[in-house]
mmCIF file with all atom_site columns, C-alpha atoms in Angstrom:
data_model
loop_
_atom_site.group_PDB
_atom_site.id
_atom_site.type_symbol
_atom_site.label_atom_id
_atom_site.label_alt_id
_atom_site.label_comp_id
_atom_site.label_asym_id
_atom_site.label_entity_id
_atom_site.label_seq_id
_atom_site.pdbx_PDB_ins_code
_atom_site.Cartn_x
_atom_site.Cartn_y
_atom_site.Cartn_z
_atom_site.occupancy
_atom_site.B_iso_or_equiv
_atom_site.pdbx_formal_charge
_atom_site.auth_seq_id
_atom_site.auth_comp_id
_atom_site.auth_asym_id
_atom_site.auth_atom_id
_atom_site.pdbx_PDB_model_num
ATOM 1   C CA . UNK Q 1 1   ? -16.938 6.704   23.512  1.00 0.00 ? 231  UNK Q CA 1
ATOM 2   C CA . UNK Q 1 2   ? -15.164 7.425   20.074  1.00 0.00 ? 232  UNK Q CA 1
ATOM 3   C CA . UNK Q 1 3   ? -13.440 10.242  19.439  1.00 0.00 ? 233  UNK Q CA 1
ATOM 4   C CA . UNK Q 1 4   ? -14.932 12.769  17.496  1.00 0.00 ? 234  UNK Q CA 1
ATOM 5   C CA . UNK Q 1 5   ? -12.704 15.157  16.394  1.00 0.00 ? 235  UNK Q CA 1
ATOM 6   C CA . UNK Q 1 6   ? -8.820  15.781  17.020  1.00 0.00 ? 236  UNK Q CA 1
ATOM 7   C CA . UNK Q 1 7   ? -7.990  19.702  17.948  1.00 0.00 ? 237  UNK Q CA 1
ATOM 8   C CA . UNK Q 1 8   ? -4.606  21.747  17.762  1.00 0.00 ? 238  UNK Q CA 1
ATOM 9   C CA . UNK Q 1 9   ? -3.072  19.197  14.880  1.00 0.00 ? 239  UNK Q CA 1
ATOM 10  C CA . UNK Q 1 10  ? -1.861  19.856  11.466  1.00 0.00 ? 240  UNK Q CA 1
ATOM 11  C CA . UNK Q 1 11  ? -2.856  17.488  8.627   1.00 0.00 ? 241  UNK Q CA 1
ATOM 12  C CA . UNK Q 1 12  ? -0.517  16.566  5.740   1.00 0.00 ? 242  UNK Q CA 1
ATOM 13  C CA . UNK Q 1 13  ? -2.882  16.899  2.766   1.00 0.00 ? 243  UNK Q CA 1
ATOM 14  C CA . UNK Q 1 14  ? -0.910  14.188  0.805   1.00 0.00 ? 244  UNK Q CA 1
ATOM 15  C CA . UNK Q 1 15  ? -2.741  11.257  1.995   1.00 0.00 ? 245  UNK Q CA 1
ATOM 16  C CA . UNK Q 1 16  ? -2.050  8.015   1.920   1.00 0.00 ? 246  UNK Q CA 1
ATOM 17  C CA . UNK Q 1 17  ? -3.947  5.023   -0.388  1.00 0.00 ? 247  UNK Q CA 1
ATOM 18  C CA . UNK Q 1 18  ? -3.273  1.721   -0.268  1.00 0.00 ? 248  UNK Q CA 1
ATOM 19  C CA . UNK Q 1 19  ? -4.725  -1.554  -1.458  1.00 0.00 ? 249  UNK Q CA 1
ATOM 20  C CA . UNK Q 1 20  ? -5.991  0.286   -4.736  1.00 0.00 ? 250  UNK Q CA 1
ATOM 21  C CA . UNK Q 1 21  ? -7.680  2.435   -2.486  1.00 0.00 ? 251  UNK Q CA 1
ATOM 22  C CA . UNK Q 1 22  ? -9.134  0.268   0.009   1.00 0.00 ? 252  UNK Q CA 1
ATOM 23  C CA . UNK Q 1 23  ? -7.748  1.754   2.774   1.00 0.00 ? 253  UNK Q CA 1
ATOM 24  C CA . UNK Q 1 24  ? -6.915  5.885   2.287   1.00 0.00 ? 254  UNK Q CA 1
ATOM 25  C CA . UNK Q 1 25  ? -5.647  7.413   5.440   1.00 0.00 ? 255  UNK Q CA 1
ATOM 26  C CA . UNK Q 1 26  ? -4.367  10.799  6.835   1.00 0.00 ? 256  UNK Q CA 1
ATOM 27  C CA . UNK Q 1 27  ? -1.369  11.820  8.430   1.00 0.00 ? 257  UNK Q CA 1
ATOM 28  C CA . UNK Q 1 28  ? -2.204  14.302  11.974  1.00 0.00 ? 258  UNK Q CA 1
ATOM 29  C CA . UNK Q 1 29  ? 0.497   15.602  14.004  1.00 0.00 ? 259  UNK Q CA 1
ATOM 30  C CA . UNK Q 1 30  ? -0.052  16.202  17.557  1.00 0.00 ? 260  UNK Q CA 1
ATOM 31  C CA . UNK Q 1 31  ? 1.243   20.160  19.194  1.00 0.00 ? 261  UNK Q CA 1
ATOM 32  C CA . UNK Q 1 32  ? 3.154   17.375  21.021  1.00 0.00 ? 262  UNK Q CA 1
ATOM 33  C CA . UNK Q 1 33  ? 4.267   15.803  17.922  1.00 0.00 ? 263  UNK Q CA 1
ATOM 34  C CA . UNK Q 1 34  ? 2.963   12.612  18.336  1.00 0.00 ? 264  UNK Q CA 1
ATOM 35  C CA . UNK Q 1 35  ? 1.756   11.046  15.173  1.00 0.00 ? 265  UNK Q CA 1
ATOM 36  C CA . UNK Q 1 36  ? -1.598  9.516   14.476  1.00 0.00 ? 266  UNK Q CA 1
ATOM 37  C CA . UNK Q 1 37  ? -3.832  9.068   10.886  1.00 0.00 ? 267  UNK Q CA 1
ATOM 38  C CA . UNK Q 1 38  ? -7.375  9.464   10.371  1.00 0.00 ? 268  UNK Q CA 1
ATOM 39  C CA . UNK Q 1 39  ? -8.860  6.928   7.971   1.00 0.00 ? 269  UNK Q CA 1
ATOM 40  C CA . UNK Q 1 40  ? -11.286 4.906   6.273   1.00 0.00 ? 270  UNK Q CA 1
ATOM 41  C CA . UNK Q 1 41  ? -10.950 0.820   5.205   1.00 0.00 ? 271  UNK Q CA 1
ATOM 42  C CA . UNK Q 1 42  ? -13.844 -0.152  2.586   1.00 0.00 ? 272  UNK Q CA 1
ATOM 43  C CA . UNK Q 1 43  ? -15.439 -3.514  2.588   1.00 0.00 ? 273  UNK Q CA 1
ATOM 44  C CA . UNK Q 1 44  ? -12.114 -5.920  1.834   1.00 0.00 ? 274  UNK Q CA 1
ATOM 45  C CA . UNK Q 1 45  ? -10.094 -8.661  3.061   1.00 0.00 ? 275  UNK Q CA 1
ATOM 46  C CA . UNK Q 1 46  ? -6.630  -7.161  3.504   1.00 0.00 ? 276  UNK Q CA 1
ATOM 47  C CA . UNK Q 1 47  ? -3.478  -7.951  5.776   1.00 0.00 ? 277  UNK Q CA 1
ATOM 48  C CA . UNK Q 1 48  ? -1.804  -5.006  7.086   1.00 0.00 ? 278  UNK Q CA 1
ATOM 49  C CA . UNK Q 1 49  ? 1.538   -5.177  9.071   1.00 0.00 ? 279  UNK Q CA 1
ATOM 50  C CA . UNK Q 1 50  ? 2.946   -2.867  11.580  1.00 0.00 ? 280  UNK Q CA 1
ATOM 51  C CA . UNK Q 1 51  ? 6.063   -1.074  12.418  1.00 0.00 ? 281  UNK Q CA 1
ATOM 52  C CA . UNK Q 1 52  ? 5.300   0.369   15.761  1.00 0.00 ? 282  UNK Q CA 1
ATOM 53  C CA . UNK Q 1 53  ? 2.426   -0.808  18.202  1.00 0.00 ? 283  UNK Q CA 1
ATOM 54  C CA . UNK Q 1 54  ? -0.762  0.152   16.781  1.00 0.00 ? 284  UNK Q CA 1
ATOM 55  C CA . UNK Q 1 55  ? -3.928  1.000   18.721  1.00 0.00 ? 285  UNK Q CA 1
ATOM 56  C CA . UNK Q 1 56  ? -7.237  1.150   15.750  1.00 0.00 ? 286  UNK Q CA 1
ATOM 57  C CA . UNK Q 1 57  ? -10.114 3.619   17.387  1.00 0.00 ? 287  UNK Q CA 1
ATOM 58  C CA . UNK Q 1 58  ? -13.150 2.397   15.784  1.00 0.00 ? 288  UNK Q CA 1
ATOM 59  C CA . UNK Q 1 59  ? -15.142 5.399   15.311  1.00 0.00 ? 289  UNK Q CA 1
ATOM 60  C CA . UNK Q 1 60  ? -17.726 3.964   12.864  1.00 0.00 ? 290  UNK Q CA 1
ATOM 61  C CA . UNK Q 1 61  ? -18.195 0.275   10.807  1.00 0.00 ? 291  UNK Q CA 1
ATOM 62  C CA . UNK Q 1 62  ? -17.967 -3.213  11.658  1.00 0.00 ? 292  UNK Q CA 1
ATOM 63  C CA . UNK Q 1 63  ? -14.942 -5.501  10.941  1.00 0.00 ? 293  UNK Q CA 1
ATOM 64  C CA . UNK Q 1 64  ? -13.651 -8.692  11.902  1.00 0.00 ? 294  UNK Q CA 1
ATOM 65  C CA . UNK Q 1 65  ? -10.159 -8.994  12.900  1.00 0.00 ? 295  UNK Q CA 1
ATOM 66  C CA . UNK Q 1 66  ? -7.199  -11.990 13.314  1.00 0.00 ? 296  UNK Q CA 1
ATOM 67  C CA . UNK Q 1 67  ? -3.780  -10.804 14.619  1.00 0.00 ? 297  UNK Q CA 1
ATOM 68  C CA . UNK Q 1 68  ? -0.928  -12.875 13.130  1.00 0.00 ? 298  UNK Q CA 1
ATOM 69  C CA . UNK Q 1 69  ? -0.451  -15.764 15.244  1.00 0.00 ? 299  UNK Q CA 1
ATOM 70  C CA . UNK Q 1 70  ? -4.252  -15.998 16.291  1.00 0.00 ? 300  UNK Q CA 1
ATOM 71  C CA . UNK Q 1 71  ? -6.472  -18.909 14.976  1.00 0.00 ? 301  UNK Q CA 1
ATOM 72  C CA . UNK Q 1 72  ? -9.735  -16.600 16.111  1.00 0.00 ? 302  UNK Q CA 1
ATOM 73  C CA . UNK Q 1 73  ? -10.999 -13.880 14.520  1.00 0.00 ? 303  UNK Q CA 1
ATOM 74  C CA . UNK Q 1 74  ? -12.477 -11.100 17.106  1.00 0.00 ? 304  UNK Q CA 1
ATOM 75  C CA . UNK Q 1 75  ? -15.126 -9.003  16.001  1.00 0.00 ? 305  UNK Q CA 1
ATOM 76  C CA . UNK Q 1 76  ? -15.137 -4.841  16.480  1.00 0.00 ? 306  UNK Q CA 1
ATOM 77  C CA . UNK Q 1 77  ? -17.684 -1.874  15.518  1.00 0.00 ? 307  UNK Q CA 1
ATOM 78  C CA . UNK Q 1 78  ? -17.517 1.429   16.158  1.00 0.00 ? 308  UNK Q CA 1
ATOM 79  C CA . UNK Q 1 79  ? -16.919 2.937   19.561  1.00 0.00 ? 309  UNK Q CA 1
ATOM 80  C CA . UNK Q 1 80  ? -14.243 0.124   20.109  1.00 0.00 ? 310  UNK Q CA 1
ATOM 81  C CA . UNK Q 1 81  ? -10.848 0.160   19.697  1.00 0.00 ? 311  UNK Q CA 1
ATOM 82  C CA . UNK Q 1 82  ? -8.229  -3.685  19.151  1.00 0.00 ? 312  UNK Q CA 1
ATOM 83  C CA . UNK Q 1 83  ? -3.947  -3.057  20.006  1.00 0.00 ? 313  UNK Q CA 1
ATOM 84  C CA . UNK Q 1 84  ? -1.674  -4.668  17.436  1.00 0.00 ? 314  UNK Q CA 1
ATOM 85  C CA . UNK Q 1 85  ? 1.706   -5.212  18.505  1.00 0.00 ? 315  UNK Q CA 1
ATOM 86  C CA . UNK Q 1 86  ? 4.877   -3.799  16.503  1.00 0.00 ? 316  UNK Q CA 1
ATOM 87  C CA . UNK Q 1 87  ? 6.627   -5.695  13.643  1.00 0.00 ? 317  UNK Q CA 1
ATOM 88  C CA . UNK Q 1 88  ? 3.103   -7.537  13.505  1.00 0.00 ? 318  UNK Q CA 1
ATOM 89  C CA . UNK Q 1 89  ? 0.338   -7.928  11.470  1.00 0.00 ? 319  UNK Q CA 1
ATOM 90  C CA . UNK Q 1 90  ? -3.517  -8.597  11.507  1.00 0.00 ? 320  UNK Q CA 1
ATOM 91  C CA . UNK Q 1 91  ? -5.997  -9.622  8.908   1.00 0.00 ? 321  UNK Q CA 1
ATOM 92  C CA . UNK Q 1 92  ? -9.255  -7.656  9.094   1.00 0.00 ? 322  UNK Q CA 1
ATOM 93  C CA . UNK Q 1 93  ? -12.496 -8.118  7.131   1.00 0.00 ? 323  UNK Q CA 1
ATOM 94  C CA . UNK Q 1 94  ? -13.909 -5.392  6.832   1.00 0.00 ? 324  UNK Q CA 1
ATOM 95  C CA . UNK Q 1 95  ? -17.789 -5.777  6.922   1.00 0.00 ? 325  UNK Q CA 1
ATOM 96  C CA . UNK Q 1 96  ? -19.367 -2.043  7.219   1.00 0.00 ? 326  UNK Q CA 1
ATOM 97  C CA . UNK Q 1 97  ? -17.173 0.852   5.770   1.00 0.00 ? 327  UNK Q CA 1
ATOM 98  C CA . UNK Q 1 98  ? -14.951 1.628   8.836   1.00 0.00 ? 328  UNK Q CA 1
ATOM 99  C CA . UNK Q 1 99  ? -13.843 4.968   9.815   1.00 0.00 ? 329  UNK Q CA 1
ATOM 100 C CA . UNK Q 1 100 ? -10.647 4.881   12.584  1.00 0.00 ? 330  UNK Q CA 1
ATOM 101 C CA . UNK Q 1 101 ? -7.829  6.954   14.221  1.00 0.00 ? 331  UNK Q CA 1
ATOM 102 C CA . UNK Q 1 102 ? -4.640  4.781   14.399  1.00 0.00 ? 332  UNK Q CA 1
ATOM 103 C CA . UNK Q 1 103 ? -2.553  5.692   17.425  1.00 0.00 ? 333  UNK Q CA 1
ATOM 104 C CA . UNK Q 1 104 ? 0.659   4.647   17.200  1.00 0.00 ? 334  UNK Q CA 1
ATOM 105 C CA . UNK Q 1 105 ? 3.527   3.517   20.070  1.00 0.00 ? 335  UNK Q CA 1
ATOM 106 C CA . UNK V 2 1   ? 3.190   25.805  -5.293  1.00 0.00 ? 1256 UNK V CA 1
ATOM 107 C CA . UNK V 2 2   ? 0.684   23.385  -3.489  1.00 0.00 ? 1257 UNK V CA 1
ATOM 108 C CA . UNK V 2 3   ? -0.084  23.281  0.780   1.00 0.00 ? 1258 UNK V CA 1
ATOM 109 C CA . UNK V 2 4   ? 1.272   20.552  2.060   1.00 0.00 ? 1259 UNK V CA 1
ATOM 110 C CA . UNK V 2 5   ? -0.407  20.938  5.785   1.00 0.00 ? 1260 UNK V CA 1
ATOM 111 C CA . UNK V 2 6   ? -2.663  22.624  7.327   1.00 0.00 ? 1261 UNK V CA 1
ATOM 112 C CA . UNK V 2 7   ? -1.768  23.957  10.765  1.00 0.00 ? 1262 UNK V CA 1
ATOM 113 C CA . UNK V 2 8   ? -3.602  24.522  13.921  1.00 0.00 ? 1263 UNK V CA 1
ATOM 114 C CA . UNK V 2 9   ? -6.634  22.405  12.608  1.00 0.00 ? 1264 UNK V CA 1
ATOM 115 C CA . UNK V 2 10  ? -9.429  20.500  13.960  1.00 0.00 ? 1265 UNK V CA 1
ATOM 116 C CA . UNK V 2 11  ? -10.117 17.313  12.068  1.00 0.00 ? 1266 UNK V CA 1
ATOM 117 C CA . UNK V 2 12  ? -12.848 15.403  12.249  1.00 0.00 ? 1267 UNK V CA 1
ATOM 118 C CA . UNK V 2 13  ? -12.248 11.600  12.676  1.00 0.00 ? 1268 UNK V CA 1
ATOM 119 C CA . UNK V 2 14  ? -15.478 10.456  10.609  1.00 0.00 ? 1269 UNK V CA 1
ATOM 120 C CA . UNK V 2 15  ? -14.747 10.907  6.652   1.00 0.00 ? 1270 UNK V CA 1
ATOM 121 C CA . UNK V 2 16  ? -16.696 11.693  4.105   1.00 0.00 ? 1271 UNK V CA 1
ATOM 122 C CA . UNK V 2 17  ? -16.860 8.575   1.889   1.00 0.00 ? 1272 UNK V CA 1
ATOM 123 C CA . UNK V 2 18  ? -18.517 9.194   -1.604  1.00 0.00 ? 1273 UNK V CA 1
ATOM 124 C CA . UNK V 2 19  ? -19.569 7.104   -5.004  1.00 0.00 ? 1274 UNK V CA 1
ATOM 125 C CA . UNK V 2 20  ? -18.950 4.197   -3.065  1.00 0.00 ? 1275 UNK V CA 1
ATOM 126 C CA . UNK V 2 21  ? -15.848 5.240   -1.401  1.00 0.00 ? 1276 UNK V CA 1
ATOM 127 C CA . UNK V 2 22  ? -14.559 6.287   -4.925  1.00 0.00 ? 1277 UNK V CA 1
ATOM 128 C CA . UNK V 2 23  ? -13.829 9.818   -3.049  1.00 0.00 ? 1278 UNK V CA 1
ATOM 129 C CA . UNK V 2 24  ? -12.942 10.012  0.634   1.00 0.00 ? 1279 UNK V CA 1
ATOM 130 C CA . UNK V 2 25  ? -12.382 12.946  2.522   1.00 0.00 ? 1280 UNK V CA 1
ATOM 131 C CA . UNK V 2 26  ? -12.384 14.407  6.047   1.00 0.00 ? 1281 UNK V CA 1
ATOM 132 C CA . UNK V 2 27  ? -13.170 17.671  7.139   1.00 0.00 ? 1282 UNK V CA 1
ATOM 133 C CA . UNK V 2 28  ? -11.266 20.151  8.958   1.00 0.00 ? 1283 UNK V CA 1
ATOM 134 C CA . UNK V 2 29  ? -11.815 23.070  10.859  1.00 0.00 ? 1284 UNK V CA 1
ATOM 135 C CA . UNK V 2 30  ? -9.513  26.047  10.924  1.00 0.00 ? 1285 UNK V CA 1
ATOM 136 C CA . UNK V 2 31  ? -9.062  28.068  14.116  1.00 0.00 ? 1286 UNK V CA 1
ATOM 137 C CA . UNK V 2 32  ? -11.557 30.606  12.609  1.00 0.00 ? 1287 UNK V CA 1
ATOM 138 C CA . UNK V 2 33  ? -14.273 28.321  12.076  1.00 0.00 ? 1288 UNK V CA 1
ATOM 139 C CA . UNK V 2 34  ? -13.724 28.429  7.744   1.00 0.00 ? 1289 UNK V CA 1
ATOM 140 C CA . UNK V 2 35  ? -14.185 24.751  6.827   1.00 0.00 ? 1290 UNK V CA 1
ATOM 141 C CA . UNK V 2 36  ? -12.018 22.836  4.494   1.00 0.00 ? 1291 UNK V CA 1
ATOM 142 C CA . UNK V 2 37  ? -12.020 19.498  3.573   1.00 0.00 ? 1292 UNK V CA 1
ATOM 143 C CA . UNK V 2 38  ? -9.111  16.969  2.721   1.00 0.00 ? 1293 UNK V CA 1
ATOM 144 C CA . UNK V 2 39  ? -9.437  13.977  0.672   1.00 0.00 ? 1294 UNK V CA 1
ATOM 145 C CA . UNK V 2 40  ? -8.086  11.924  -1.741  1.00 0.00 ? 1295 UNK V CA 1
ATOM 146 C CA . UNK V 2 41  ? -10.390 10.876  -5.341  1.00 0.00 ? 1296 UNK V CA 1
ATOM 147 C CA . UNK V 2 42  ? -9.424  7.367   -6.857  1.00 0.00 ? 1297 UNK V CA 1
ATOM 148 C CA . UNK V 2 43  ? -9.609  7.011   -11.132 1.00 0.00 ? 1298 UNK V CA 1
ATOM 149 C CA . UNK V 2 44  ? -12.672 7.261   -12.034 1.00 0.00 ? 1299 UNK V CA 1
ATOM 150 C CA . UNK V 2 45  ? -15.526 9.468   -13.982 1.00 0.00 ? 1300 UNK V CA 1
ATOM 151 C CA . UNK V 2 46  ? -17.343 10.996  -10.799 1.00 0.00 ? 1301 UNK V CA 1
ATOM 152 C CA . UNK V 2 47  ? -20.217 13.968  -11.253 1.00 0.00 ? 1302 UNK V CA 1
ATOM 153 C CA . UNK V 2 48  ? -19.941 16.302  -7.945  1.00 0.00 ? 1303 UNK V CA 1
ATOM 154 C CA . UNK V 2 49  ? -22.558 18.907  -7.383  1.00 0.00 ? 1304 UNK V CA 1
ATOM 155 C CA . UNK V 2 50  ? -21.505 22.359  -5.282  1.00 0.00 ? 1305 UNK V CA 1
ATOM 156 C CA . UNK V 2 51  ? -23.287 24.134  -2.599  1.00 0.00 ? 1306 UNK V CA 1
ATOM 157 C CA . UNK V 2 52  ? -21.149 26.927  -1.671  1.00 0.00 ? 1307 UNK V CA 1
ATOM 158 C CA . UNK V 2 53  ? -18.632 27.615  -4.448  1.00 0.00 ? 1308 UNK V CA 1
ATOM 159 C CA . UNK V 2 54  ? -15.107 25.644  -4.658  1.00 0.00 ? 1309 UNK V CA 1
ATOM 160 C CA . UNK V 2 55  ? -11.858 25.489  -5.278  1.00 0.00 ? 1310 UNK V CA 1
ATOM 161 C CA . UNK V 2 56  ? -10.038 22.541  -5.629  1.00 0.00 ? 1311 UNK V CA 1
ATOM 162 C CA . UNK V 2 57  ? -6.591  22.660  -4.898  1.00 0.00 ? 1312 UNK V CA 1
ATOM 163 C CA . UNK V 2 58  ? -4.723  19.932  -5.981  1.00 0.00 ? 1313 UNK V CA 1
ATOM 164 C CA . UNK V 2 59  ? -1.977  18.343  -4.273  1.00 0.00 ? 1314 UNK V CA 1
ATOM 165 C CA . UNK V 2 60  ? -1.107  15.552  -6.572  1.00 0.00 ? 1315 UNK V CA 1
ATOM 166 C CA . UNK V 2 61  ? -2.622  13.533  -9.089  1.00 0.00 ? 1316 UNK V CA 1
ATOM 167 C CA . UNK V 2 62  ? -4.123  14.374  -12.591 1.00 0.00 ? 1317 UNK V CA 1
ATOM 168 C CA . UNK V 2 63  ? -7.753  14.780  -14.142 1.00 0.00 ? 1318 UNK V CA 1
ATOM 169 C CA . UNK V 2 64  ? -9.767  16.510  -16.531 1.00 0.00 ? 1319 UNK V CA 1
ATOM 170 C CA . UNK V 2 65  ? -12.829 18.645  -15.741 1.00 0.00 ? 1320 UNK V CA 1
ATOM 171 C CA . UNK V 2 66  ? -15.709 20.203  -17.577 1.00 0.00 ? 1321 UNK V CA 1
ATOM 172 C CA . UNK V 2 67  ? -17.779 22.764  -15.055 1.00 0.00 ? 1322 UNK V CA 1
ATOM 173 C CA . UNK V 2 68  ? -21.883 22.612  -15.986 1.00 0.00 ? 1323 UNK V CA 1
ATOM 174 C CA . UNK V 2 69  ? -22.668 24.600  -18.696 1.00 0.00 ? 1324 UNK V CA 1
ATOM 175 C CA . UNK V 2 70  ? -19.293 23.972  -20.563 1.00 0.00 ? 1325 UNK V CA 1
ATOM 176 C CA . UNK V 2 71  ? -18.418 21.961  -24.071 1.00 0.00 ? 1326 UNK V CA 1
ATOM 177 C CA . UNK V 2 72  ? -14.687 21.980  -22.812 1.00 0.00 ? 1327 UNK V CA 1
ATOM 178 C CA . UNK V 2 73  ? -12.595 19.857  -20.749 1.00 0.00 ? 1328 UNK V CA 1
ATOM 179 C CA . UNK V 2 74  ? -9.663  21.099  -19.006 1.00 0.00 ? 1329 UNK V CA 1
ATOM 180 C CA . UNK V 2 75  ? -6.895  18.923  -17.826 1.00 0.00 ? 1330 UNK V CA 1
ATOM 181 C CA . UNK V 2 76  ? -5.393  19.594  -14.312 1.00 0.00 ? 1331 UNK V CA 1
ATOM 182 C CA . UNK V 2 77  ? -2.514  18.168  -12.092 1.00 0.00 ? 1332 UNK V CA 1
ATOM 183 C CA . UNK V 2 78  ? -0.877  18.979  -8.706  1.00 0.00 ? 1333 UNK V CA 1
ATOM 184 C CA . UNK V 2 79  ? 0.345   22.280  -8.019  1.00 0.00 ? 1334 UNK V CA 1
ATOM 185 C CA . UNK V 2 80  ? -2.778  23.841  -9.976  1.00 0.00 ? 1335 UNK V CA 1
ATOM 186 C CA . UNK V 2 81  ? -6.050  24.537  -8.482  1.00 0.00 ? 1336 UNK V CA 1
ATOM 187 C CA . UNK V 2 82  ? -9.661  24.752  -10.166 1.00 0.00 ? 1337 UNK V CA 1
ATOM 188 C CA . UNK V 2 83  ? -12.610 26.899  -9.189  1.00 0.00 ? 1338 UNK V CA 1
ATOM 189 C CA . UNK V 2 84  ? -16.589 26.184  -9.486  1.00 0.00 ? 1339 UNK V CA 1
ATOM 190 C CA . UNK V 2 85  ? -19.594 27.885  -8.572  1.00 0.00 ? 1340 UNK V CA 1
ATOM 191 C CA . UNK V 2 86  ? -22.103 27.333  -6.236  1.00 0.00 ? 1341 UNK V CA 1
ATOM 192 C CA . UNK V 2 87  ? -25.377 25.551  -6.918  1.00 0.00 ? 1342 UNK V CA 1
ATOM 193 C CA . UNK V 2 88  ? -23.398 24.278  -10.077 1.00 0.00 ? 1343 UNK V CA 1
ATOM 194 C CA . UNK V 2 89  ? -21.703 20.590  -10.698 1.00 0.00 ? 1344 UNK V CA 1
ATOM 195 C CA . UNK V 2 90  ? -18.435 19.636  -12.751 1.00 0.00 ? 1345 UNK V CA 1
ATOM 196 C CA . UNK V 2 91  ? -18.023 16.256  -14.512 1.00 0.00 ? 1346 UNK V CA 1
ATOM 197 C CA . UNK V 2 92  ? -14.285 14.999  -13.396 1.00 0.00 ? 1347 UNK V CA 1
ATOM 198 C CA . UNK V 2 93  ? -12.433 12.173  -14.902 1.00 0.00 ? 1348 UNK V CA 1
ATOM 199 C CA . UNK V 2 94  ? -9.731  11.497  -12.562 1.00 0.00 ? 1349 UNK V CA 1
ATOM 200 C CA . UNK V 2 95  ? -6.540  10.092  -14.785 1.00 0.00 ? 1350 UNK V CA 1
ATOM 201 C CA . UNK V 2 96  ? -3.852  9.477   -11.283 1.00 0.00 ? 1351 UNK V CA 1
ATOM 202 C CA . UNK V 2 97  ? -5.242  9.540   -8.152  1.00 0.00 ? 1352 UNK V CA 1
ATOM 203 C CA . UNK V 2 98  ? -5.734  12.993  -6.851  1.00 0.00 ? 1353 UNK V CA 1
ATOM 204 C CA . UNK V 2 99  ? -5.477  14.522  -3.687  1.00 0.00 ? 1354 UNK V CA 1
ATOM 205 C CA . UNK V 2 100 ? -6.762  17.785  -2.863  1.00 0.00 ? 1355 UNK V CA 1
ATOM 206 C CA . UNK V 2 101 ? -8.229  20.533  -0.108  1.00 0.00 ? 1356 UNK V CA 1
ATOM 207 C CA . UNK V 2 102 ? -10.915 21.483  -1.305  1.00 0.00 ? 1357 UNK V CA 1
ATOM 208 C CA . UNK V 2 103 ? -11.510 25.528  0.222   1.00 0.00 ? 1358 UNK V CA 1
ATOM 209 C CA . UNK V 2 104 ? -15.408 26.862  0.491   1.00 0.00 ? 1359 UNK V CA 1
ATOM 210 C CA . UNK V 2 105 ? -16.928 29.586  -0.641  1.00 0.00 ? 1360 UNK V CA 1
#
């Protein structure tokens, strides 16, 4: 089950775009203050690296996905999540529009 | 001076992707049910019709607009804000990726 909506955060409206727009994300803070972003990846090929451990929440689209170090790529869709580990980085074709929370640590 | 969060929110985790993801934004829900939405709209020459009437507050970025009806084009850049009617439309050439909150009615 995907999450639908995240309550009790504040949003930075400043979002962030990369890849030329391929990939445009938003910042939520938790009450906690734990960080997450809401986001969207259009149909690409792109290689994204990580700081911290990442966890992607599918919550819509299709994509295929190769962590760095992997020969296989792993397909995911919506209502699954894939962990990344920190100082890392994945490949991911993105096949349907996908729409994700990234939880970080 | 532009908003640079919005506090106390609910966000919804599936965007709003438009023109073939030219425009992305997600919505967000304010503790008294008034909707907003957040987004970000890549360069580009986009027509966007209204249902309820806008304003467009912009965070960053630059365009030019001409509201239905109108000869004129205005230019607009963060910190600056534009309003349109309901039932109407605005032609928008966006010059630097813009991000905005767009506030309803």
């Amino acid at each position: 089950m995907t999450t639908a909506s995240l309550a009790n955060v504040t949003v930075q409206t400043q979002a962030n775009v990369y890849f030329d727009g391929k990939c445009v994300s938003h910042t939520v803070l938790l009450a906690d203050g734990t960080r997450k972003s809401v986001g969207v990846i259009l149909p690409s090929s792109l290689l994204f690296t990580t700081g911290a451990p990442e966890t992607m929440e599918l919550i819509a689209g299709r994509c295929r996905v190769r962590l760095k170090g992997r020969e296989t790529w792993v397909e995911y869709q919506g209502g699954q999540s894939f962990d990344v580990p920190g100082d890392s980085a994945f490949d991911i074709e993105t096949l349907d529009t996908l729409h994700y929370i990234c939880h970080f640590g």
